[in-house]
Amino acid sequence: MADAAAATTTPLSPTEARRILGILRQPAVFVNMTADWPVRTWSADQLAASLGDSLIRFRLGRKDETNRPLFETQCAYLEANLAQFLRWTSGHSEADVGSFADYPFSEYWAYADYKYIAHLFQETPSKFKDVRWSDFGFEGRDGRASTLWIGSQEANTPCHLDSYGFNLVLQVQGRKRWHLFPPEDTTSMYPTRIPYEESSVFSQVDVLRPDPDRFPAFSRARPHRVTLLPGQVLYVPRHWWHYVESLDPVTVSVNTWIELDADDEARVCEAVTKTVVCALKAAPSQDNDDTWLNPTEVAASSRQKDEKALDEVATHKENMQCLNLAVRACTQQRTLKTKALKRDLSEEPTPVSALFGPHLIPVLCDPHDLGSDGIFSGKTQTKRAKLSEPPADRPASPDQVQVRQHAEGTRGDIAEQAPAQGAGHAAPITTNDLLDCLVHPDVITRVTQLLLEKRGRRRRGSTATHHLSLGQ
């Protein structure tokens, strides 16, 4: 009955949508799936009225153009209410903009990111039902399992991949430009775990203005780009890199991360990573004085991200306990997964191309905005988007999803190395350099495999010993 009712208002039933999400292996945009969701009315003005004087933490970054990513550890932070934020974005310098008064709008962007709806609306839990992920087949999933993102023009999220699950993102107000790269491009993305954030792997590359001398292999990355319009839902597959930027004066998005069975092994990877990072970065050293913990890893009450941040670091004993718990949980699930895999292999696979149509648009490889020097012309794209796309809050039609296809070029298996510096001028290897190698995703994956194999051997050995003792 639920599917039949949903079919009258959405082009895909919850069962169909969930089946598609289980098959998709590339980013895609769902169209016309959220027309009756109450959350579609959550404009920044409406949210400002609902939240009143409630203070929200904003991340601020300078609008300067560089060829280095602006990590969250390098941003400024302030607390303000949404009404002050909106007055600031409108350029009302004489109005009450609160703490934004110290940051000229012409020089800074602001982002209220990762705001849990369950926390924002804890006094009005009826708001949770405004978000209906149940239309995608996730019964009971609503605003309690969602986060809210409110930003000004040029606000952005550093390029990263999420270690767990996949991502569904609803655009509510304004437009956002997504730059996505497949997991196979990881080496070309120059991954780093500094700044450290559990479940996030950052790229050292500024994907809009990459430095070809420092990151030559990035030229081999295969960007997939799409401008997400209000009402559309973007599917971001597991381990896809993504950089996100706001194109309009104010943007509002809502997202949810969906758990996967593969997260069991990913949790082991993250536990290994955290153990190694904390062990090395907590050690006294002249090159260990950087801000290495992402603000999301520091308690909200701690505003000093140096000495106080160290108090938030888990001890080695605690990290090892978490690692053992993760390994144990993963090992226990492997038998069940093996049985499920055998069952799945017996089913007839659905051709991926058959999934796409007017209500599901693939996000395809799109290197067209790369100049002759391999640099993405972000400003050109933004201006073109404003000329060719409809007003930000007009309901989107299927043909408004702008995707372009380009044949994939040949990729080498081994990334080029940066030009060697002259003898005697090579910079010393730092702790962060060592960490980039030790906790590289490929290395961590292999270490995780070895740990799970060792755990399996010990388990089989203890079982055999137990059987022998029973026989005696």
Short mmCIF file of C-alpha atoms in Angstrom, two decimals:
data_model
loop_
_atom_site.label_atom_id
_atom_site.label_comp_id
_atom_site.label_asym_id
_atom_site.label_seq_id
_atom_site.Cartn_x
_atom_site.Cartn_y
_atom_site.Cartn_z
CA MET A 1 0.00 0.00 0.00
CA ALA A 2 2.83 2.40 0.81
CA ASP A 3 4.43 1.90 -2.62
CA ALA A 4 1.08 2.39 -4.36
CA ALA A 5 0.46 5.64 -2.53
CA ALA A 6 3.96 6.92 -3.25
CA ALA A 7 3.61 6.06 -6.94
CA THR A 8 0.87 8.69 -7.30
CA THR A 9 3.24 11.50 -6.38
CA THR A 10 6.70 10.25 -7.37
CA PRO A 11 7.93 8.69 -10.62
CA LEU A 12 9.64 5.86 -8.72
CA SER A 13 8.17 3.82 -5.89
CA PRO A 14 10.24 3.41 -2.71
CA THR A 15 10.97 -0.17 -3.70
CA GLU A 16 12.14 0.87 -7.18
CA ALA A 17 14.28 3.71 -5.84
CA ARG A 18 15.99 1.48 -3.30
CA ARG A 19 16.62 -1.22 -5.90
CA ILE A 20 18.25 1.36 -8.17
CA LEU A 21 20.45 2.64 -5.35
CA GLY A 22 21.61 -0.90 -4.76
CA ILE A 23 22.76 -1.20 -8.38
CA LEU A 24 24.17 2.24 -9.18
CA ARG A 25 27.95 2.58 -9.17
CA GLN A 26 28.22 6.16 -10.48
CA PRO A 27 26.77 9.50 -9.35
CA ALA A 28 23.25 10.24 -10.57
CA VAL A 29 20.55 12.87 -10.08
CA PHE A 30 16.99 11.92 -9.11
CA VAL A 31 14.41 14.33 -10.54
CA ASN A 32 10.79 14.93 -9.44
CA MET A 33 11.11 12.74 -6.34
CA THR A 34 10.60 15.44 -3.68
CA ALA A 35 7.78 17.67 -4.96
CA ASP A 36 5.59 17.03 -1.90
CA TRP A 37 8.33 17.00 0.75
CA PRO A 38 7.63 19.72 3.36
CA VAL A 39 11.39 20.30 3.65
CA ARG A 40 11.23 21.96 0.21
CA THR A 41 9.86 25.04 2.03
CA TRP A 42 12.96 25.28 4.20
CA SER A 43 14.36 28.42 2.62
CA ALA A 44 16.95 30.33 4.61
CA ASP A 45 14.33 32.99 5.42
CA GLN A 46 11.90 30.36 6.69
CA LEU A 47 14.62 28.68 8.74
CA ALA A 48 15.62 32.04 10.22
CA ALA A 49 12.04 32.57 11.35
CA SER A 50 11.81 29.04 12.79
CA LEU A 51 15.12 29.11 14.64
CA GLY A 52 14.84 32.70 15.87
CA ASP A 53 17.77 33.75 18.05
CA SER A 54 19.31 30.29 18.18
CA LEU A 55 23.03 30.57 17.58
CA ILE A 56 24.61 28.49 14.83
CA ARG A 57 28.31 27.97 14.26
CA PHE A 58 29.56 29.21 10.88
CA ARG A 59 32.82 28.42 9.13
CA LEU A 60 34.34 31.35 7.22
CA GLY A 61 36.93 31.38 4.48
CA ARG A 62 38.56 34.09 2.42
CA LYS A 63 37.56 34.43 -1.21
CA ASP A 64 41.21 34.65 -2.26
CA GLU A 65 42.13 32.45 -5.20
CA THR A 66 45.05 30.14 -4.48
CA ASN A 67 46.18 26.77 -5.77
CA ARG A 68 45.93 25.13 -2.36
CA PRO A 69 42.77 23.78 -0.70
CA LEU A 70 41.40 25.72 2.25
CA PHE A 71 41.06 23.11 4.96
CA GLU A 72 38.68 23.56 7.87
CA THR A 73 41.61 23.99 10.26
CA GLN A 74 42.55 27.14 8.32
CA CYS A 75 39.11 28.77 8.53
CA ALA A 76 37.67 31.26 10.99
CA TYR A 77 34.62 30.36 13.09
CA LEU A 78 31.86 32.39 14.69
CA GLU A 79 28.40 31.97 16.15
CA ALA A 80 25.41 33.94 14.90
CA ASN A 81 21.73 33.48 14.20
CA LEU A 82 20.41 32.95 10.69
CA ALA A 83 18.82 36.40 10.50
CA GLN A 84 22.23 37.99 11.06
CA PHE A 85 23.73 35.72 8.41
CA LEU A 86 21.07 36.77 5.88
CA ARG A 87 21.57 40.47 6.60
CA TRP A 88 25.31 39.96 6.13
CA THR A 89 24.82 38.22 2.76
CA SER A 90 22.58 41.11 1.66
CA GLY A 91 25.40 43.58 2.24
CA HIS A 92 23.57 45.53 4.95
CA SER A 93 26.66 46.83 6.70
CA GLU A 94 24.65 49.12 8.96
CA ALA A 95 22.27 46.38 10.11
CA ASP A 96 22.75 43.99 13.01
CA VAL A 97 24.99 41.25 11.63
CA GLY A 98 26.45 40.19 14.97
CA SER A 99 29.91 38.66 14.80
CA PHE A 100 29.84 38.84 10.99
CA ALA A 101 30.71 42.54 11.36
CA ASP A 102 34.39 41.55 11.62
CA TYR A 103 34.30 39.78 8.23
CA PRO A 104 33.54 41.93 5.13
CA PHE A 105 31.12 40.10 2.86
CA SER A 106 33.20 41.13 -0.15
CA GLU A 107 36.18 39.20 1.24
CA TYR A 108 34.63 36.17 2.97
CA TRP A 109 32.13 33.38 2.46
CA ALA A 110 30.31 31.64 5.31
CA TYR A 111 29.04 28.10 5.74
CA ALA A 112 26.86 26.50 8.42
CA ASP A 113 27.79 22.94 7.54
CA TYR A 114 27.19 19.52 9.14
CA LYS A 115 24.28 20.84 11.24
CA TYR A 116 22.31 17.91 12.61
CA ILE A 117 18.59 18.53 12.22
CA ALA A 118 17.96 16.42 15.32
CA HIS A 119 19.91 19.01 17.32
CA LEU A 120 18.63 22.16 15.57
CA PHE A 121 14.99 21.20 16.03
CA GLN A 122 15.15 19.24 19.27
CA GLU A 123 12.43 21.51 20.68
CA THR A 124 10.17 20.97 17.64
CA PRO A 125 10.61 17.29 16.68
CA SER A 126 7.62 17.49 14.33
CA LYS A 127 10.05 19.08 11.86
CA PHE A 128 11.82 15.74 11.47
CA LYS A 129 8.92 14.46 9.36
CA ASP A 130 9.50 17.21 6.78
CA VAL A 131 12.34 15.07 5.38
CA ARG A 132 11.10 11.89 3.70
CA TRP A 133 13.92 9.56 2.78
CA SER A 134 11.30 6.83 3.02
CA ASP A 135 10.41 7.75 -0.59
CA PHE A 136 13.79 6.23 -1.51
CA GLY A 137 12.97 3.01 0.29
CA PHE A 138 14.48 3.81 3.70
CA GLU A 139 11.42 3.41 5.88
CA GLY A 140 11.41 5.61 8.96
CA ARG A 141 14.43 7.63 7.88
CA ASP A 142 13.72 11.34 8.25
CA GLY A 143 15.28 14.53 9.58
CA ARG A 144 16.64 12.79 12.65
CA ALA A 145 19.21 11.07 10.42
CA SER A 146 19.92 14.15 8.28
CA THR A 147 22.16 17.20 8.31
CA LEU A 148 21.50 20.75 7.15
CA TRP A 149 23.89 22.92 5.12
CA ILE A 150 23.44 26.69 4.71
CA GLY A 151 26.02 28.73 2.84
CA SER A 152 26.75 31.97 1.03
CA GLN A 153 28.10 32.23 -2.50
CA GLU A 154 31.52 30.56 -2.91
CA ALA A 155 31.15 28.60 0.35
CA ASN A 156 32.70 25.21 -0.22
CA THR A 157 33.62 21.85 1.23
CA PRO A 158 37.25 20.71 0.73
CA CYS A 159 37.64 17.82 -1.68
CA HIS A 160 37.37 14.56 0.25
CA LEU A 161 35.89 11.09 0.29
CA ASP A 162 33.69 9.64 3.00
CA SER A 163 34.84 6.33 4.44
CA TYR A 164 31.37 5.07 5.25
CA GLY A 165 28.21 4.45 3.24
CA PHE A 166 26.81 6.51 0.40
CA ASN A 167 25.30 9.98 0.34
CA LEU A 168 21.89 11.33 -0.72
CA VAL A 169 21.75 15.13 -1.04
CA LEU A 170 18.59 17.20 -1.54
CA GLN A 171 19.06 20.73 -2.86
CA VAL A 172 16.46 22.98 -1.21
CA GLN A 173 17.47 26.54 -2.15
CA GLY A 174 20.00 27.89 -4.64
CA ARG A 175 22.41 25.84 -6.70
CA LYS A 176 25.52 23.89 -5.84
CA ARG A 177 28.24 22.72 -8.17
CA TRP A 178 29.56 19.21 -7.49
CA HIS A 179 32.95 18.00 -8.72
CA LEU A 180 33.19 14.22 -8.29
CA PHE A 181 36.02 11.77 -8.93
CA PRO A 182 35.79 7.95 -8.89
CA PRO A 183 37.56 5.83 -6.24
CA GLU A 184 39.96 4.57 -8.92
CA ASP A 185 41.39 8.12 -9.07
CA THR A 186 42.51 8.04 -5.43
CA THR A 187 46.23 8.05 -6.21
CA SER A 188 45.72 11.02 -8.55
CA MET A 189 43.91 12.90 -5.77
CA TYR A 190 46.98 12.86 -3.45
CA PRO A 191 45.09 11.71 -0.32
CA THR A 192 46.02 12.95 3.15
CA ARG A 193 44.70 12.39 6.67
CA ILE A 194 46.02 15.70 7.94
CA PRO A 195 43.88 17.46 9.03
CA TYR A 196 42.55 14.35 10.72
CA GLU A 197 38.82 13.70 10.80
CA GLU A 198 37.39 10.27 11.48
CA SER A 199 35.76 8.91 8.28
CA SER A 200 37.06 11.67 5.95
CA VAL A 201 40.06 11.42 3.61
CA PHE A 202 41.06 14.81 2.19
CA SER A 203 42.76 15.64 -1.09
CA GLN A 204 45.85 17.87 -1.12
CA VAL A 205 44.80 19.24 -4.52
CA ASP A 206 42.85 22.42 -5.16
CA VAL A 207 40.61 20.82 -7.79
CA LEU A 208 39.62 24.19 -9.29
CA ARG A 209 43.18 25.47 -9.61
CA PRO A 210 45.54 22.49 -9.33
CA ASP A 211 49.29 22.97 -9.17
CA PRO A 212 50.68 20.75 -11.97
CA ASP A 213 54.21 20.92 -10.56
CA ARG A 214 53.24 19.60 -7.12
CA PHE A 215 50.47 17.25 -8.28
CA PRO A 216 51.24 16.09 -11.83
CA ALA A 217 49.14 12.92 -11.57
CA PHE A 218 45.97 14.96 -11.01
CA SER A 219 45.85 15.56 -14.77
CA ARG A 220 44.81 11.91 -15.06
CA ALA A 221 41.82 12.28 -12.74
CA ARG A 222 38.39 11.95 -14.33
CA PRO A 223 36.08 14.70 -13.09
CA HIS A 224 32.32 14.22 -13.11
CA ARG A 225 30.52 17.54 -12.68
CA VAL A 226 26.92 18.53 -12.16
CA THR A 227 25.03 21.60 -10.99
CA LEU A 228 22.37 20.50 -8.52
CA LEU A 229 19.13 22.47 -8.69
CA PRO A 230 16.36 22.89 -6.08
CA GLY A 231 14.25 19.77 -5.72
CA GLN A 232 16.86 17.42 -7.14
CA VAL A 233 18.56 14.65 -5.16
CA LEU A 234 22.16 13.67 -5.89
CA TYR A 235 23.38 10.15 -5.24
CA VAL A 236 27.07 10.08 -4.26
CA PRO A 237 28.36 6.48 -4.35
CA ARG A 238 30.67 5.00 -1.75
CA HIS A 239 34.23 6.37 -1.75
CA TRP A 240 33.66 8.92 -4.53
CA TRP A 241 35.74 12.05 -4.03
CA HIS A 242 33.74 15.29 -4.05
CA TYR A 243 34.31 19.02 -3.88
CA VAL A 244 31.18 21.16 -3.46
CA GLU A 245 30.74 24.90 -4.01
CA SER A 246 27.74 27.22 -3.61
CA LEU A 247 26.85 29.17 -6.75
CA ASP A 248 24.09 31.46 -5.48
CA PRO A 249 23.93 34.16 -2.77
CA VAL A 250 22.33 31.68 -0.34
CA THR A 251 22.11 27.90 -0.62
CA VAL A 252 20.34 25.32 1.54
CA SER A 253 20.84 21.55 1.32
CA VAL A 254 19.81 18.51 3.34
CA ASN A 255 21.64 15.19 3.21
CA THR A 256 21.78 11.75 4.77
CA TRP A 257 24.51 9.11 4.82
CA ILE A 258 23.23 5.58 4.24
CA GLU A 259 25.08 2.73 5.94
CA LEU A 260 26.42 -0.22 3.93
CA ASP A 261 27.58 -3.73 4.83
CA ALA A 262 31.04 -2.77 3.57
CA ASP A 263 31.26 -0.26 6.42
CA ASP A 264 32.31 -3.07 8.78
CA GLU A 265 35.69 -3.35 7.08
CA ALA A 266 35.88 0.43 6.63
CA ARG A 267 35.56 0.82 10.41
CA VAL A 268 38.63 -1.35 10.83
CA CYS A 269 40.47 0.86 8.32
CA GLU A 270 39.46 3.95 10.26
CA ALA A 271 40.47 2.42 13.59
CA VAL A 272 43.91 1.57 12.18
CA THR A 273 44.26 5.07 10.76
CA LYS A 274 43.28 6.79 14.00
CA THR A 275 45.70 4.66 16.01
CA VAL A 276 48.63 5.52 13.72
CA VAL A 277 47.78 9.23 13.33
CA CYS A 278 47.27 9.82 17.05
CA ALA A 279 50.43 7.91 17.96
CA LEU A 280 52.63 9.99 15.65
CA LYS A 281 50.96 13.39 15.99
CA ALA A 282 50.79 13.23 19.78
CA ALA A 283 54.55 12.61 19.97
CA PRO A 284 56.70 15.64 20.87
CA SER A 285 58.50 16.92 17.77
CA GLN A 286 59.53 20.24 16.26
CA ASP A 287 57.44 19.54 13.15
CA ASN A 288 54.39 18.45 15.17
CA ASP A 289 53.20 21.93 16.11
CA ASP A 290 50.57 22.19 13.36
CA THR A 291 46.81 22.15 13.84
CA TRP A 292 46.18 18.57 12.83
CA LEU A 293 42.77 17.81 14.35
CA ASN A 294 39.82 18.91 12.26
CA PRO A 295 37.42 21.13 14.26
CA THR A 296 34.77 18.41 14.01
CA GLU A 297 37.09 16.16 16.04
CA VAL A 298 37.42 18.71 18.84
CA ALA A 299 34.72 19.10 21.48
CA ALA A 300 32.40 22.00 20.73
CA SER A 301 33.36 23.65 24.00
CA SER A 302 37.00 23.80 22.98
CA ARG A 303 37.77 26.81 20.83
CA GLN A 304 41.56 26.54 21.11
CA LYS A 305 42.73 23.97 18.58
CA ASP A 306 46.23 23.44 19.92
CA GLU A 307 47.01 22.46 23.52
CA LYS A 308 43.36 21.97 24.45
CA ALA A 309 42.85 19.87 21.35
CA LEU A 310 45.41 17.39 22.62
CA ASP A 311 43.15 16.76 25.61
CA GLU A 312 40.54 15.49 23.16
CA VAL A 313 42.88 12.92 21.59
CA ALA A 314 42.10 9.34 22.56
CA THR A 315 44.87 7.46 24.31
CA HIS A 316 46.69 4.64 22.58
CA LYS A 317 44.93 2.17 24.88
CA GLU A 318 41.53 3.54 23.89
CA ASN A 319 42.43 3.44 20.20
CA MET A 320 43.56 -0.18 20.47
CA GLN A 321 40.34 -1.10 22.24
CA CYS A 322 38.35 0.47 19.39
CA LEU A 323 40.49 -1.37 16.84
CA ASN A 324 39.88 -4.72 18.53
CA LEU A 325 36.14 -4.08 18.67
CA ALA A 326 36.07 -3.15 14.97
CA VAL A 327 38.05 -6.26 13.97
CA ARG A 328 35.82 -8.49 16.07
CA ALA A 329 32.61 -7.04 14.59
CA CYS A 330 33.94 -7.29 11.04
CA THR A 331 35.04 -10.90 11.51
CA GLN A 332 31.64 -11.88 12.88
CA GLN A 333 29.89 -10.39 9.84
CA ARG A 334 32.06 -12.02 7.19
CA THR A 335 30.27 -15.38 7.21
CA LEU A 336 26.90 -13.70 6.73
CA LYS A 337 28.27 -11.59 3.89
CA THR A 338 29.70 -14.64 2.12
CA LYS A 339 26.28 -16.28 2.13
CA ALA A 340 24.63 -13.10 0.87
CA LEU A 341 27.22 -12.77 -1.91
CA LYS A 342 26.52 -16.30 -3.16
CA ARG A 343 22.82 -15.49 -3.24
CA ASP A 344 23.37 -12.21 -5.10
CA LEU A 345 25.56 -13.88 -7.73
CA SER A 346 22.72 -16.24 -8.57
CA GLU A 347 20.44 -13.33 -9.48
CA GLU A 348 20.29 -11.84 -12.97
CA PRO A 349 22.04 -8.44 -12.90
CA THR A 350 20.21 -5.38 -14.23
CA PRO A 351 22.09 -3.44 -16.95
CA VAL A 352 23.06 -0.07 -15.45
CA SER A 353 22.16 1.79 -18.66
CA ALA A 354 18.58 0.54 -18.32
CA LEU A 355 18.16 2.47 -15.07
CA PHE A 356 18.49 5.94 -16.55
CA GLY A 357 15.66 8.01 -17.98
CA PRO A 358 13.82 11.30 -17.45
CA HIS A 359 13.72 10.83 -13.67
CA LEU A 360 17.27 9.55 -13.15
CA ILE A 361 20.12 11.35 -14.92
CA PRO A 362 23.69 10.01 -14.80
CA VAL A 363 26.54 12.35 -13.88
CA LEU A 364 29.14 11.58 -16.52
CA CYS A 365 32.82 12.30 -16.99
CA ASP A 366 33.14 15.96 -17.93
CA PRO A 367 36.62 17.44 -18.49
CA HIS A 368 35.38 20.19 -20.84
CA ASP A 369 36.11 23.03 -18.42
CA LEU A 370 39.79 22.16 -18.26
CA GLY A 371 41.99 24.68 -20.01
CA SER A 372 45.09 23.88 -22.03
CA ASP A 373 47.07 23.94 -18.80
CA GLY A 374 44.72 21.43 -17.19
CA ILE A 375 43.25 24.02 -14.82
CA PHE A 376 39.50 24.13 -14.29
CA SER A 377 38.09 27.56 -15.09
CA GLY A 378 35.76 27.83 -12.13
CA LYS A 379 34.80 31.45 -12.75
CA THR A 380 33.93 30.75 -16.38
CA GLN A 381 31.71 27.86 -15.34
CA THR A 382 29.96 29.91 -12.67
CA LYS A 383 29.19 32.72 -15.11
CA ARG A 384 27.99 30.28 -17.76
CA ALA A 385 25.75 28.57 -15.20
CA LYS A 386 24.09 31.87 -14.35
CA LEU A 387 23.37 32.58 -18.02
CA SER A 388 22.16 29.16 -19.08
CA GLU A 389 20.34 27.82 -16.03
CA PRO A 390 16.87 28.76 -14.75
CA PRO A 391 16.34 30.92 -11.65
CA ALA A 392 17.58 29.13 -8.58
CA ASP A 393 14.18 28.47 -6.99
CA ARG A 394 12.23 27.44 -10.10
CA PRO A 395 11.21 23.75 -10.01
CA ALA A 396 13.62 21.71 -12.09
CA SER A 397 12.62 19.70 -15.13
CA PRO A 398 14.56 16.65 -16.34
CA ASP A 399 16.29 18.48 -19.16
CA GLN A 400 17.70 21.05 -16.74
CA VAL A 401 20.17 18.59 -15.30
CA GLN A 402 23.30 19.58 -17.12
CA VAL A 403 25.54 16.63 -17.75
CA ARG A 404 27.97 16.05 -20.57
CA GLN A 405 29.82 12.95 -21.63
CA HIS A 406 33.40 12.65 -22.77
CA ALA A 407 35.37 9.58 -23.73
CA GLU A 408 37.74 8.52 -20.99
CA GLY A 409 41.38 8.80 -21.84
CA THR A 410 43.97 6.15 -21.17
CA ARG A 411 45.27 6.15 -17.60
CA GLY A 412 48.56 4.79 -16.43
CA ASP A 413 48.59 2.62 -13.35
CA ILE A 414 51.40 4.50 -11.68
CA ALA A 415 51.23 8.22 -11.00
CA GLU A 416 54.12 10.38 -12.08
CA GLN A 417 56.36 11.72 -9.39
CA ALA A 418 56.92 15.43 -8.90
CA PRO A 419 60.16 16.77 -10.38
CA ALA A 420 63.05 16.08 -8.05
CA GLN A 421 64.60 19.06 -6.32
CA GLY A 422 68.24 19.79 -6.76
CA ALA A 423 70.72 17.84 -4.66
CA GLY A 424 71.29 19.50 -1.33
CA HIS A 425 68.01 21.43 -1.53
CA ALA A 426 65.56 18.64 -0.77
CA ALA A 427 63.28 19.46 2.14
CA PRO A 428 63.53 17.11 5.12
CA ILE A 429 60.86 14.45 5.50
CA THR A 430 58.29 15.58 8.04
CA THR A 431 55.94 13.64 10.29
CA ASN A 432 53.09 14.56 7.97
CA ASP A 433 55.04 13.24 4.96
CA LEU A 434 55.52 9.96 6.78
CA LEU A 435 51.84 9.83 7.72
CA ASP A 436 50.75 10.44 4.12
CA CYS A 437 52.56 7.22 3.25
CA LEU A 438 51.64 5.15 6.31
CA VAL A 439 47.92 5.96 6.22
CA HIS A 440 47.52 6.15 2.45
CA PRO A 441 44.18 4.42 1.69
CA ASP A 442 45.93 1.67 -0.28
CA VAL A 443 48.30 0.95 2.61
CA ILE A 444 45.54 1.01 5.22
CA THR A 445 43.43 -1.34 3.12
CA ARG A 446 46.29 -3.84 2.97
CA VAL A 447 47.00 -3.55 6.70
CA THR A 448 43.33 -4.14 7.39
CA GLN A 449 43.35 -7.26 5.22
CA LEU A 450 46.38 -8.60 7.10
CA LEU A 451 44.77 -7.93 10.48
CA LEU A 452 41.56 -9.67 9.48
CA GLU A 453 43.52 -12.63 8.10
CA LYS A 454 45.50 -12.86 11.35
CA ARG A 455 42.28 -12.68 13.36
CA GLY A 456 40.77 -15.43 11.19
CA ARG A 457 43.77 -17.73 11.69
CA ARG A 458 43.67 -17.23 15.46
CA ARG A 459 39.96 -17.91 15.50
CA ARG A 460 40.32 -21.12 13.50
CA GLY A 461 43.24 -22.20 15.69
CA SER A 462 41.31 -21.65 18.92
CA THR A 463 38.31 -23.52 17.48
CA ALA A 464 40.50 -26.51 16.52
CA THR A 465 42.10 -26.56 19.98
CA HIS A 466 38.67 -26.50 21.57
CA HIS A 467 37.52 -29.47 19.47
CA LEU A 468 40.65 -31.44 20.38
CA SER A 469 40.10 -30.82 24.07
CA LEU A 470 36.53 -32.05 23.74
CA GLY A 471 37.78 -35.22 21.97
CA GLN A 472 40.14 -35.98 24.82
#
